């Protein structure tokens, strides 16, 4: 499938996304220990910055008319994704770049996962001033628990996505497709 060159806007937005999500994943690890409460404040403030970056990413994706590439959820698109997925098991890497295929499909899943983290995180954050959920009505407490559980499980999805994403980027690079140069160093 023919791939469009990456533009500088996508590179900048992606770099901001990678930095903020990595910061959230690391501070999230500390928060989950529940021994240093001030890290929850740091995580939440950074979380608001991350949410802004995610919103800009959605707007940029829309401006570039990239929705059909990141979300090829129709018969024609899924046929391409399915074919590339089968080829992975035959030792052929999926195509890289801004085109319909398995890689872009996975990028769309990654964007949805981090957006889910932002929504659940923000909703929890809005409940905290009311007493960390505990002094609220019991139904609000149940809602908080549901948000916290979803936030935790989604963080596993984001970790899995990140590991797979970096692994495949490194593999493409080693096999000579030079994705890092195309994506980061402005080479078209
Ligand atoms: C990609 C973005 C994010 C990632 C990867 C992330 C990751 C995590 C992780 C791993 C935890 C620990 C979960 C646990 O052990 O129960 C956590 C907790 C938390 N996060 Fe996030 N987070 C993100 C965004 C946000 C945002 C945007 C906010 C709010 C502005 C936020 C607020 C919170 C809060 C309040 C908790 C504590 C939940 C509890 O007490 O169980 N997070 N986050
Ligand atoms: C969790 C953090 C990350 C997320 C959510 C993420 C998400 C994405 C998305 C959505 C794209 C498609 C470009 C677009 O339409 O915006 C992409 C491309 C790319 N990402 Fe990430 N990314 C993350 C971290 C990283 C890291 C740490 C690396 C470093 C190796 C990386 C390397 C790349 C490369 C090389 C491409 C271009 C792939 C190609 O040409 O096919 N990403 N990423």
Short mmCIF file of N, CA and C in Angstrom, two decimals, residues 26-173:
data_model
loop_
_atom_site.label_atom_id
_atom_site.label_comp_id
_atom_site.label_asym_id
_atom_site.label_seq_id
_atom_site.Cartn_x
_atom_site.Cartn_y
_atom_site.Cartn_z
N UNK A 26 5.58 5.99 33.97
CA UNK A 26 6.54 5.88 35.07
C UNK A 26 5.97 6.40 36.38
N UNK A 27 5.30 7.59 36.34
CA UNK A 27 4.74 8.10 37.60
C UNK A 27 3.60 7.19 38.07
N UNK A 28 2.89 6.56 37.10
CA UNK A 28 1.81 5.62 37.45
C UNK A 28 2.36 4.43 38.25
N UNK A 29 3.59 3.99 37.90
CA UNK A 29 4.21 2.88 38.64
C UNK A 29 4.41 3.28 40.10
N UNK A 30 4.84 4.54 40.31
CA UNK A 30 5.07 5.00 41.70
C UNK A 30 3.73 5.14 42.43
N UNK A 31 2.73 5.72 41.70
CA UNK A 31 1.40 5.89 42.32
C UNK A 31 0.85 4.54 42.78
N UNK A 32 1.07 3.50 41.97
CA UNK A 32 0.48 2.20 42.29
C UNK A 32 1.09 1.58 43.56
N UNK A 33 2.27 2.08 43.98
CA UNK A 33 2.85 1.60 45.25
C UNK A 33 2.07 2.15 46.45
N UNK A 34 1.36 3.30 46.23
CA UNK A 34 0.54 3.96 47.25
C UNK A 34 1.33 4.34 48.51
N UNK A 35 2.65 4.57 48.38
CA UNK A 35 3.44 4.94 49.56
C UNK A 35 3.84 6.41 49.54
N UNK A 36 3.74 7.06 48.33
CA UNK A 36 4.16 8.47 48.24
C UNK A 36 3.03 9.30 47.63
N UNK A 37 2.12 9.82 48.48
CA UNK A 37 0.91 10.48 47.99
C UNK A 37 1.19 11.67 47.06
N UNK A 38 2.32 12.40 47.30
CA UNK A 38 2.54 13.59 46.46
C UNK A 38 2.77 13.21 44.99
N UNK A 39 3.17 11.96 44.74
CA UNK A 39 3.33 11.53 43.35
C UNK A 39 2.01 11.47 42.61
N UNK A 40 0.93 11.30 43.36
CA UNK A 40 -0.40 11.29 42.73
C UNK A 40 -0.72 12.68 42.17
N UNK A 41 -0.27 13.72 42.92
CA UNK A 41 -0.48 15.10 42.45
C UNK A 41 0.34 15.31 41.18
N UNK A 42 1.63 14.89 41.23
CA UNK A 42 2.50 15.05 40.05
C UNK A 42 1.90 14.31 38.85
N UNK A 43 1.47 13.06 39.10
CA UNK A 43 0.89 12.22 38.04
C UNK A 43 -0.36 12.90 37.45
N UNK A 44 -1.17 13.51 38.31
CA UNK A 44 -2.42 14.11 37.83
C UNK A 44 -2.15 15.39 37.03
N UNK A 45 -1.19 16.22 37.51
CA UNK A 45 -0.87 17.46 36.78
C UNK A 45 -0.26 17.10 35.41
N UNK A 46 0.69 16.16 35.44
CA UNK A 46 1.27 15.69 34.17
C UNK A 46 0.19 15.08 33.29
N UNK A 47 -0.79 14.45 33.95
CA UNK A 47 -1.90 13.81 33.23
C UNK A 47 -2.72 14.82 32.46
N UNK A 48 -2.88 16.02 33.04
CA UNK A 48 -3.65 17.05 32.34
C UNK A 48 -2.87 17.49 31.08
N UNK A 49 -1.52 17.63 31.23
CA UNK A 49 -0.68 17.97 30.06
C UNK A 49 -0.80 16.86 29.00
N UNK A 50 -0.77 15.60 29.47
CA UNK A 50 -0.86 14.46 28.55
C UNK A 50 -2.20 14.49 27.81
N UNK A 51 -3.26 14.82 28.55
CA UNK A 51 -4.59 14.87 27.93
C UNK A 51 -4.63 15.93 26.84
N UNK A 52 -3.99 17.10 27.10
CA UNK A 52 -3.97 18.16 26.08
C UNK A 52 -3.24 17.67 24.82
N UNK A 53 -2.11 16.96 25.04
CA UNK A 53 -1.35 16.45 23.88
C UNK A 53 -2.21 15.44 23.10
N UNK A 54 -2.95 14.60 23.84
CA UNK A 54 -3.79 13.60 23.17
C UNK A 54 -4.89 14.29 22.34
N UNK A 55 -5.45 15.38 22.91
CA UNK A 55 -6.49 16.12 22.15
C UNK A 55 -5.88 16.72 20.88
N UNK A 56 -4.65 17.29 21.02
CA UNK A 56 -3.99 17.87 19.83
C UNK A 56 -3.73 16.75 18.80
N UNK A 57 -3.34 15.55 19.28
CA UNK A 57 -3.08 14.44 18.37
C UNK A 57 -4.34 14.08 17.58
N UNK A 58 -5.50 14.03 18.28
CA UNK A 58 -6.76 13.73 17.58
C UNK A 58 -7.05 14.81 16.54
N UNK A 59 -6.82 16.09 16.92
CA UNK A 59 -7.12 17.18 15.98
C UNK A 59 -6.18 17.12 14.77
N UNK A 60 -4.89 16.77 15.05
CA UNK A 60 -3.92 16.68 13.97
C UNK A 60 -4.28 15.52 13.02
N UNK A 61 -4.69 14.40 13.62
CA UNK A 61 -5.09 13.25 12.82
C UNK A 61 -6.27 13.62 11.91
N UNK A 62 -7.20 14.39 12.49
CA UNK A 62 -8.37 14.83 11.71
C UNK A 62 -7.92 15.77 10.59
N UNK A 63 -7.03 16.72 10.92
CA UNK A 63 -6.58 17.70 9.92
C UNK A 63 -5.84 17.03 8.77
N UNK A 64 -5.11 15.96 9.08
CA UNK A 64 -4.36 15.24 8.03
C UNK A 64 -5.22 14.24 7.28
N UNK A 65 -6.52 14.18 7.63
CA UNK A 65 -7.44 13.19 7.04
C UNK A 65 -6.90 11.77 7.24
N UNK A 66 -6.35 11.51 8.44
CA UNK A 66 -5.71 10.23 8.72
C UNK A 66 -6.62 9.21 9.42
N UNK A 67 -7.88 9.60 9.70
CA UNK A 67 -8.76 8.67 10.42
C UNK A 67 -8.92 7.32 9.70
N UNK A 68 -9.12 7.32 8.35
CA UNK A 68 -9.30 6.02 7.68
C UNK A 68 -8.03 5.15 7.76
N UNK A 69 -6.86 5.79 7.96
CA UNK A 69 -5.61 5.02 8.03
C UNK A 69 -5.43 4.42 9.43
N UNK A 70 -5.68 5.24 10.46
CA UNK A 70 -5.53 4.74 11.84
C UNK A 70 -6.70 3.82 12.24
N UNK A 71 -7.87 4.04 11.60
CA UNK A 71 -9.05 3.23 11.96
C UNK A 71 -9.68 2.62 10.71
N UNK A 72 -9.00 1.64 10.12
CA UNK A 72 -9.51 1.05 8.86
C UNK A 72 -10.58 0.00 9.14
N UNK A 73 -11.56 0.36 9.99
CA UNK A 73 -12.51 -0.63 10.49
C UNK A 73 -13.66 -0.85 9.51
N UNK A 74 -13.29 -1.23 8.29
CA UNK A 74 -14.31 -1.61 7.30
C UNK A 74 -13.77 -2.83 6.55
N UNK A 75 -14.59 -3.37 5.64
CA UNK A 75 -14.23 -4.66 5.04
C UNK A 75 -12.90 -4.58 4.27
N UNK A 76 -12.78 -3.51 3.44
CA UNK A 76 -11.58 -3.39 2.61
C UNK A 76 -10.33 -3.21 3.49
N UNK A 77 -10.45 -2.29 4.48
CA UNK A 77 -9.31 -2.01 5.36
C UNK A 77 -8.90 -3.24 6.16
N UNK A 78 -9.91 -3.94 6.73
CA UNK A 78 -9.59 -5.08 7.59
C UNK A 78 -9.02 -6.25 6.77
N UNK A 79 -9.35 -6.27 5.46
CA UNK A 79 -8.76 -7.32 4.62
C UNK A 79 -7.25 -7.10 4.51
N UNK A 80 -6.84 -5.83 4.33
CA UNK A 80 -5.41 -5.49 4.24
C UNK A 80 -4.72 -5.81 5.57
N UNK A 81 -5.37 -5.38 6.67
CA UNK A 81 -4.80 -5.62 8.01
C UNK A 81 -4.66 -7.14 8.25
N UNK A 82 -5.72 -7.90 7.92
CA UNK A 82 -5.71 -9.35 8.13
C UNK A 82 -4.61 -10.01 7.30
N UNK A 83 -4.46 -9.56 6.05
CA UNK A 83 -3.44 -10.16 5.18
C UNK A 83 -2.05 -9.93 5.77
N UNK A 84 -1.81 -8.67 6.22
CA UNK A 84 -0.48 -8.36 6.78
C UNK A 84 -0.25 -9.13 8.08
N UNK A 85 -1.34 -9.35 8.86
CA UNK A 85 -1.20 -10.09 10.12
C UNK A 85 -0.80 -11.54 9.82
N UNK A 86 -1.41 -12.14 8.80
CA UNK A 86 -1.06 -13.52 8.44
C UNK A 86 0.40 -13.57 7.96
N UNK A 87 0.78 -12.54 7.17
CA UNK A 87 2.16 -12.52 6.63
C UNK A 87 3.22 -12.42 7.73
N UNK A 88 2.85 -11.78 8.88
CA UNK A 88 3.80 -11.68 9.99
C UNK A 88 4.24 -13.09 10.40
N UNK A 89 3.25 -14.04 10.42
CA UNK A 89 3.57 -15.42 10.83
C UNK A 89 4.35 -16.16 9.75
N UNK A 90 4.41 -15.56 8.54
CA UNK A 90 5.22 -16.17 7.48
C UNK A 90 6.57 -15.46 7.38
N UNK A 91 6.86 -14.61 8.38
CA UNK A 91 8.17 -13.96 8.44
C UNK A 91 8.27 -12.67 7.65
N UNK A 92 7.12 -12.09 7.22
CA UNK A 92 7.18 -10.83 6.46
C UNK A 92 6.65 -9.69 7.32
N UNK A 93 7.47 -8.66 7.51
CA UNK A 93 7.05 -7.54 8.36
C UNK A 93 5.98 -6.71 7.65
N UNK A 94 5.01 -6.15 8.42
CA UNK A 94 4.01 -5.27 7.79
C UNK A 94 4.65 -4.01 7.25
N UNK A 95 3.96 -3.35 6.29
CA UNK A 95 4.49 -2.11 5.72
C UNK A 95 4.56 -1.03 6.79
N UNK A 96 5.50 -0.08 6.61
CA UNK A 96 5.61 1.02 7.57
C UNK A 96 5.10 2.29 6.91
N UNK A 97 5.08 3.39 7.68
CA UNK A 97 4.69 4.68 7.12
C UNK A 97 3.20 4.95 7.24
N UNK A 98 2.78 6.07 6.65
CA UNK A 98 1.41 6.55 6.80
C UNK A 98 0.51 5.91 5.73
N UNK A 99 0.20 4.62 5.90
CA UNK A 99 -0.65 3.93 4.92
C UNK A 99 -1.51 2.90 5.64
N UNK A 100 -2.60 2.48 4.99
CA UNK A 100 -3.48 1.48 5.60
C UNK A 100 -2.75 0.16 5.73
N UNK A 101 -2.84 -0.45 6.91
CA UNK A 101 -2.17 -1.73 7.13
C UNK A 101 -2.11 -2.05 8.60
N UNK A 102 -1.45 -3.15 8.94
CA UNK A 102 -1.40 -3.62 10.33
C UNK A 102 -0.76 -2.60 11.27
N UNK A 103 0.37 -1.97 10.81
CA UNK A 103 1.08 -1.02 11.70
C UNK A 103 0.16 0.14 12.08
N UNK A 104 -0.48 0.75 11.07
CA UNK A 104 -1.33 1.90 11.36
C UNK A 104 -2.55 1.49 12.18
N UNK A 105 -3.07 0.28 11.92
CA UNK A 105 -4.20 -0.24 12.72
C UNK A 105 -3.79 -0.29 14.19
N UNK A 106 -2.57 -0.80 14.46
CA UNK A 106 -2.09 -0.88 15.84
C UNK A 106 -1.87 0.53 16.43
N UNK A 107 -1.39 1.47 15.59
CA UNK A 107 -1.22 2.85 16.08
C UNK A 107 -2.57 3.41 16.54
N UNK A 108 -3.64 3.09 15.79
CA UNK A 108 -4.99 3.55 16.16
C UNK A 108 -5.40 2.97 17.51
N UNK A 109 -5.09 1.67 17.73
CA UNK A 109 -5.42 1.04 19.01
C UNK A 109 -4.66 1.75 20.15
N UNK A 110 -3.39 2.07 19.89
CA UNK A 110 -2.56 2.77 20.90
C UNK A 110 -3.16 4.12 21.25
N UNK A 111 -3.61 4.85 20.22
CA UNK A 111 -4.19 6.17 20.46
C UNK A 111 -5.49 6.04 21.27
N UNK A 112 -6.29 5.03 20.96
CA UNK A 112 -7.53 4.81 21.72
C UNK A 112 -7.21 4.46 23.18
N UNK A 113 -6.18 3.60 23.37
CA UNK A 113 -5.84 3.17 24.74
C UNK A 113 -5.39 4.36 25.59
N UNK A 114 -4.50 5.21 25.03
CA UNK A 114 -4.05 6.36 25.85
C UNK A 114 -5.20 7.35 26.07
N UNK A 115 -6.13 7.43 25.10
CA UNK A 115 -7.28 8.33 25.28
C UNK A 115 -8.17 7.81 26.40
N UNK A 116 -8.33 6.48 26.48
CA UNK A 116 -9.11 5.87 27.56
C UNK A 116 -8.47 6.16 28.92
N UNK A 117 -7.14 6.15 28.97
CA UNK A 117 -6.42 6.48 30.22
C UNK A 117 -6.73 7.91 30.62
N UNK A 118 -6.70 8.80 29.61
CA UNK A 118 -6.92 10.23 29.90
C UNK A 118 -8.34 10.44 30.43
N UNK A 119 -9.34 9.80 29.80
CA UNK A 119 -10.73 10.01 30.22
C UNK A 119 -10.95 9.48 31.64
N UNK A 120 -10.49 8.23 31.90
CA UNK A 120 -10.71 7.66 33.24
C UNK A 120 -9.90 8.44 34.29
N UNK A 121 -8.66 8.84 33.92
CA UNK A 121 -7.81 9.59 34.86
C UNK A 121 -8.45 10.93 35.23
N UNK A 122 -8.95 11.66 34.19
CA UNK A 122 -9.55 12.97 34.45
C UNK A 122 -10.80 12.84 35.31
N UNK A 123 -11.63 11.84 35.02
CA UNK A 123 -12.86 11.65 35.81
C UNK A 123 -12.51 11.35 37.26
N UNK A 124 -11.46 10.53 37.49
CA UNK A 124 -11.04 10.25 38.87
C UNK A 124 -10.57 11.53 39.54
N UNK A 125 -9.78 12.28 38.80
CA UNK A 125 -9.20 13.52 39.33
C UNK A 125 -10.31 14.48 39.76
N UNK A 126 -11.41 14.50 38.99
CA UNK A 126 -12.51 15.41 39.32
C UNK A 126 -13.23 14.96 40.58
N UNK A 127 -13.14 13.67 40.90
CA UNK A 127 -13.80 13.18 42.12
C UNK A 127 -12.94 13.40 43.37
N UNK A 128 -11.60 13.49 43.18
CA UNK A 128 -10.71 13.57 44.35
C UNK A 128 -11.01 14.76 45.28
N UNK A 129 -11.24 16.00 44.73
CA UNK A 129 -11.49 17.12 45.65
C UNK A 129 -12.69 16.85 46.56
N UNK A 130 -13.60 15.98 46.14
CA UNK A 130 -14.75 15.63 46.97
C UNK A 130 -14.36 14.66 48.08
N UNK A 131 -13.08 14.41 48.29
CA UNK A 131 -12.64 13.54 49.37
C UNK A 131 -12.14 12.20 48.86
N UNK A 132 -11.47 12.22 47.69
CA UNK A 132 -10.87 11.01 47.14
C UNK A 132 -11.91 9.91 46.97
N UNK A 133 -13.15 10.36 46.70
CA UNK A 133 -14.21 9.39 46.47
C UNK A 133 -14.83 8.88 47.76
N UNK A 134 -14.07 8.92 48.87
CA UNK A 134 -14.51 8.21 50.07
C UNK A 134 -15.70 8.87 50.76
N UNK A 135 -15.76 10.24 50.73
CA UNK A 135 -16.83 10.93 51.44
C UNK A 135 -18.05 11.16 50.55
N UNK A 136 -17.96 10.66 49.34
CA UNK A 136 -19.09 10.85 48.43
C UNK A 136 -20.15 9.78 48.70
N UNK A 137 -21.25 9.92 48.01
CA UNK A 137 -22.30 8.92 48.11
C UNK A 137 -21.73 7.56 47.67
N UNK A 138 -22.28 6.48 48.19
CA UNK A 138 -21.70 5.17 47.91
C UNK A 138 -21.69 4.85 46.41
N UNK A 139 -22.68 5.38 45.65
CA UNK A 139 -22.70 5.10 44.21
C UNK A 139 -21.51 5.80 43.54
N UNK A 140 -21.14 7.01 44.07
CA UNK A 140 -20.00 7.73 43.52
C UNK A 140 -18.71 6.97 43.85
N UNK A 141 -18.69 6.36 45.02
CA UNK A 141 -17.51 5.57 45.40
C UNK A 141 -17.37 4.36 44.46
N UNK A 142 -18.52 3.73 44.16
CA UNK A 142 -18.50 2.58 43.24
C UNK A 142 -18.01 3.04 41.86
N UNK A 143 -18.44 4.24 41.45
CA UNK A 143 -18.02 4.77 40.15
C UNK A 143 -16.50 5.00 40.15
N UNK A 144 -16.00 5.57 41.27
CA UNK A 144 -14.55 5.81 41.39
C UNK A 144 -13.78 4.49 41.27
N UNK A 145 -14.29 3.46 41.96
CA UNK A 145 -13.61 2.15 41.93
C UNK A 145 -13.60 1.59 40.51
N UNK A 146 -14.72 1.76 39.81
CA UNK A 146 -14.80 1.27 38.43
C UNK A 146 -13.79 2.02 37.55
N UNK A 147 -13.70 3.36 37.75
CA UNK A 147 -12.75 4.16 36.97
C UNK A 147 -11.32 3.72 37.26
N UNK A 148 -11.01 3.53 38.56
CA UNK A 148 -9.64 3.16 38.96
C UNK A 148 -9.27 1.79 38.38
N UNK A 149 -10.22 0.86 38.38
CA UNK A 149 -9.94 -0.48 37.84
C UNK A 149 -9.70 -0.40 36.34
N UNK A 150 -10.56 0.37 35.64
CA UNK A 150 -10.40 0.51 34.19
C UNK A 150 -9.06 1.18 33.88
N UNK A 151 -8.73 2.23 34.68
CA UNK A 151 -7.47 2.97 34.50
C UNK A 151 -6.29 2.01 34.64
N UNK A 152 -6.37 1.13 35.65
CA UNK A 152 -5.27 0.18 35.89
C UNK A 152 -5.16 -0.82 34.73
N UNK A 153 -6.29 -1.43 34.33
CA UNK A 153 -6.23 -2.44 33.26
C UNK A 153 -5.78 -1.83 31.93
N UNK A 154 -6.27 -0.58 31.68
CA UNK A 154 -5.86 0.08 30.43
C UNK A 154 -4.36 0.36 30.43
N UNK A 155 -3.79 0.60 31.65
CA UNK A 155 -2.34 0.87 31.69
C UNK A 155 -1.56 -0.37 31.24
N UNK A 156 -2.11 -1.57 31.48
CA UNK A 156 -1.44 -2.79 30.98
C UNK A 156 -1.47 -2.82 29.45
N UNK A 157 -2.63 -2.37 28.90
CA UNK A 157 -2.75 -2.34 27.43
C UNK A 157 -1.72 -1.35 26.86
N UNK A 158 -1.58 -0.18 27.54
CA UNK A 158 -0.63 0.82 27.03
C UNK A 158 0.81 0.29 27.13
N UNK A 159 1.13 -0.40 28.24
CA UNK A 159 2.48 -0.99 28.37
C UNK A 159 2.72 -2.00 27.23
N UNK A 160 1.72 -2.87 27.00
CA UNK A 160 1.87 -3.90 25.95
C UNK A 160 2.04 -3.22 24.59
N UNK A 161 1.22 -2.16 24.36
CA UNK A 161 1.32 -1.43 23.09
C UNK A 161 2.72 -0.85 22.92
N UNK A 162 3.21 -0.18 23.99
CA UNK A 162 4.50 0.50 23.90
C UNK A 162 5.63 -0.50 23.60
N UNK A 163 5.60 -1.64 24.30
CA UNK A 163 6.66 -2.64 24.10
C UNK A 163 6.61 -3.15 22.66
N UNK A 164 5.40 -3.49 22.18
CA UNK A 164 5.26 -3.99 20.79
C UNK A 164 5.66 -2.93 19.78
N UNK A 165 5.23 -1.69 20.01
CA UNK A 165 5.48 -0.57 19.10
C UNK A 165 6.99 -0.32 18.96
N UNK A 166 7.68 -0.24 20.09
CA UNK A 166 9.13 0.02 20.05
C UNK A 166 9.86 -1.19 19.47
N UNK A 167 9.38 -2.42 19.82
CA UNK A 167 10.02 -3.64 19.29
C UNK A 167 9.93 -3.66 17.76
N UNK A 168 8.72 -3.39 17.22
CA UNK A 168 8.57 -3.46 15.76
C UNK A 168 9.31 -2.31 15.07
N UNK A 169 9.34 -1.12 15.72
CA UNK A 169 10.10 0.01 15.14
C UNK A 169 11.58 -0.38 15.06
N UNK A 170 12.09 -1.02 16.13
CA UNK A 170 13.50 -1.43 16.16
C UNK A 170 13.76 -2.51 15.10
N UNK A 171 12.80 -3.45 14.98
CA UNK A 171 12.96 -4.54 14.00
C UNK A 171 12.98 -4.00 12.57
N UNK A 172 12.04 -3.08 12.28
CA UNK A 172 12.00 -2.46 10.94
C UNK A 172 13.33 -1.76 10.67
N UNK A 173 13.84 -1.07 11.73
CA UNK A 173 15.08 -0.32 11.58
C UNK A 173 16.24 -1.26 11.27
#
